Amino acid sequence: MDFNAAEEEEFGFSRNYFLAKETGSSGKKSARKLSDINVVDEQELREASANIEPKHQNDVADLINSYKSLYPKWVFDLRCGFGLLMYGFGSKKSLIEDFASTALAEHSIVVINGYLQSINIKQVIIALAEILWEQLKLNRKVSSRGLPKVQQPFSSRSMDDLLAFLDGPEMDEKDSFICVVVNNIDGPGLRDTETQQYLARLASCSYIRVVASIDHVNAPLLWDKKMVHAQFNWYWYHVPTFAPYKVEGLFLPLILAHGSSKQSAKTALIVLQSLTPNAQSVFRILAEYQLSHPDDEGMAIDDLYSISRERFLVSSQDCLYIPLTKEGLEKLLSEMS
Amino acid sequence: MAPSLNDDSPPSTIDEAFTENNLQPFFVLQKGPSRKSDRKSSGTGRTRRFDLSSASPKNSANIEDEKEDENMNLRMEAFEFVWSKIESTIKDVLRVINTNVFSEIQTWVHQSFDTIRSLGTPEFPEATQSFPIITDANSKRLFTGLVLTKNMEFVDDLLTFEELGKHLKYQGCHVANLSSLDFTAKNGVGGCLRSLLRQFLMSSLDPADISILASWYREENCNNPVVVIIDDIERCCGSVLSDFILMLSEWVIKIPVILIMGVATTLDAPRNILPSNALRCLCPFEFTLGTPAERMDAVVEAVLVKPCSGFIIGHKVAVFMRNYFVSQDGTLTSFIRALKIACTQHFYTEPLSVILLEFASEEDNLVFEIERHGLSPEVIWKHVFEFPSCQRVKLNKLTSESLAHAFSELKRLQNQWRAVVLCLYVTGKGEKVRLLDLFCEAIDPESYNQGEFDTNMKAEKDPVLSSSQIKGHVICKAVRLVRDLSTAQLGKLLKMWENLTVGIPEINGKVKELLSLLNVEDGKSSKKDLTVTPRRHTSRIQLNIEKDSKSLSDKAANLIECMVRDYMHPTECIPFHEIFCFKDVDKLQLALIGDPRRGIQVDLLEFQKLLCCRCCTSSSNALLPSMHDTSIMYKLAQEHGDLINLHDWYQSFKSIVLCPNSKRKPRQSPLPKKRKGIKEAESQSEASIQARFCRAVTELQITGLLRMPSKRRPDFAQRVAFGL
């Protein structure tokens, strides 16, 4: 019986868990310290990790190539209105981007990198709306359809309006959807509930199809039944690639590198890039000041505020604090200069 | 652009991975329309909407390939046709189920509106003021319809509330649908107001103010009620909801709002989430929707039993979908989704599925030209001969006519099957026989082939045998019910059977015969005792009549048994059913229920099966240095408890990576001299081993199988998954 099998499985879970607990605590717990390992210098470690020789390179390439035969099926599923969700061990970034660019050659494709630390979902949706607007204009059906002639710029519209626009009435040419590729939809930049809700609403729009990848074993916990069945409408594919998680792992600290105090300038750069243009400019002011006054203790916050305000970067002091408090950026920045 | 897979050398250093795009939160990979216009200018006669073959690496000059493409596009068309038919059928069915409740709600809305109006309409000066009018406590009452959904899964009711909104709009009400997402603590009451304004005024004004709504309502000629539907109050933030209710209640004279709220659990729900001052404003009424099981049966009847699209599912698929509904997911929505996935799979894999396009639309005289479907006749015949169902019947010659004949035969048999299933269903309906269960049993080809129905029936007659053997057999239960019917009930049932079997003379004749017999009996009994209604037959002992009626219900039971035996051919027993029937349950399961937790662990534990490399397969379970690093690490982690000592883990990883023979040698070499010689090389590789260790830990962290050391336990990582 199915039920018995399921019960057995559940029993197995708990048994394993308690066994693990037992060996962990009551058994002789190894007291050895991480510091007993003769860890090489961090710089060396980073260099070495950049030059790790890939194993099974050809086998991995063959495996990824073997998924090419599935491309037509994936296109079929997208056309049927499903969202594709790829899971399995290994980075799937290049796989799904390759799929999108070769098999969906006639469609606009927007890629979201969910593995980055912060992603502004509204900007993504604005960009999608702009692409769709262009597309509709080209199809010359816009004028006859009576879309608003004088149109408010997308960047100043509300989320609801933008989503309503993307969820426009069924078009004549049904297949003119925009494909949104989401690398790591369970990534740190997209993991919060609000963003997931917006992504779900986005996925249910008539002009949008989503191709996403997950890597975390608990990723399905991000979604409730409404999101899974009615909005994302996932079609699951198990596509392990065993490709190394290069970009995805870039932002995680190396376990043998001591502490996070010595983050490299490169990581700082990445965090900086994920900021809004205005926030970036605020940091530019700071950096320029620091470079031109190397002996100074630092820039007074009031000075920074007045300069930023003059350049229309911030409107109030509160706005100024937002970028400054982000992820201990001050520390990173001092290192860079 | 994305890094192409065709590159033989994938980026080998991290720096290469640092391409601009990889570090952008998002980027545009390509823009579509420019290419589209190229394609259009090439102008083929028929606009091919989508080139499904473009992805496949073969060169498409081949005519066969082109035909294949065309066939694929036709299949897509057929899918769209079939699915839109199924979808609209489901919508209709659900609408019909809700008709009564909807009209009940509608009358209540209008009555409530009249009551509010009777409290007085605001005078002009009052109406234009931007604050509410309150005369007495009565004028603060908010009419509230609590709709009991009888379903914990609110996802099934989203459509219901949407339809309710449409229904009320059609009846002239102003309707806004709010979801629980509008009632979050973050947005506060302003969030719901903004949503209301959006829906009523079709514009989003930033200072969301209810006086705007009041002036909007005054401009609309004040003759229609304003209905606000909240689909699931139990998921709303209580304080926001109560603020919302208090606000509306103050304005109810100016804006006659009538609330409709979905409640999943019990009528106590509002009391649990709202404070008393908000509760006092509500004037509740109660409505009840149909249960999920009822809806499910209605959908199964309309889509899978009655003729709908021609697409059907096989027994195993049906059983899987039933189990998934009953014991796992419990939502009709997911059942429908599963059906859609099955449908997609079927049209993608079965080249002849295009025939469904005509099969569904035409009634009889199915004449089709194979060429129309983009496949050469040879290919088709070859394909058809490969069907297991056709091999069984040993077709030796196939022509278009014989195929058409086979199809009409299939239709005929399906009609018979349908009639019998529906007869069984109406028989058992009152006794909680679920159509879904019945359906699963009725399409089981094995029990049909083995004549199981038959043996079970016999066992049924023999009460000693029956109990355990027939447990769960819905068909037998229905048959047994027939035996216990009174004459009047039997009469009703036979009438229903007669209607259900109209198109099938073989069965219909027998039912009619039985019905006439029954009428004769009835006549006899009424002649004997004119004043007595059939109900009282039992109280007045009239042996004769009782015996007759007993024999009649026996006859009816025999009839239905014979119907089950002779006319209920499961589709999977009919030749050519492969064209219409989806049977691949494994594929469906994989697509419907992704299991990343298990899947990712299995990937790591059995990676050699996926990578098909020769170097890592060994007879024993030993870890080899050639294996994937993360895989080695995860296998090693299995030996630890819930906490993994990083030092030990590292050392065992190192020993495996360094030893070519997979045997864990003692790390201290016995010869110090030799050790000195290789020391330099070792220190170099030390760095790389440490780097590999770090990479593997990071990858395990990404998959969520490992939690990093905390401040309290800096030397231990934590395992997350235990067992698959």
Coordinates of N, CA and C in Angstrom, one line a residue, chain B residues 84 109 174 226 259 345 580 616 679 718 721:
Chain B
S84 N -8.8 24.5 -23.9 CA -9.8 25.6 -23.7 C -11.2 25.0 -23.5
V109 N -28.2 41.0 -0.9 CA -27.5 42.3 -1.1 C -28.6 43.4 -1.4
H174 N -21.9 47.8 -7.6 CA -20.5 48.1 -7.7 C -19.7 47.1 -6.9
V226 N -22.9 49.1 -3.0 CA -21.5 48.9 -3.2 C -21.1 47.6 -2.4
L259 N -20.6 44.1 2.9 CA -19.4 43.3 3.0 C -19.7 41.8 2.7
Q345 N 1.6 16.9 -21.7 CA 2.5 15.8 -21.9 C 2.0 14.9 -23.1
F580 N -5.7 9.0 -27.6 CA -6.5 9.9 -26.8 C -6.2 9.8 -25.3
C616 N 34.6 6.6 -11.6 CA 34.1 6.6 -10.3 C 33.2 5.5 -9.9
K679 N 57.4 17.4 0.5 CA 56.8 18.4 1.3 C 56.3 19.7 0.6
Q718 N 26.4 22.4 10.8 CA 25.2 21.6 11.2 C 24.6 21.0 10.0
A721 N 19.6 17.9 6.6 CA 18.7 16.8 6.2 C 19.2 15.5 6.7

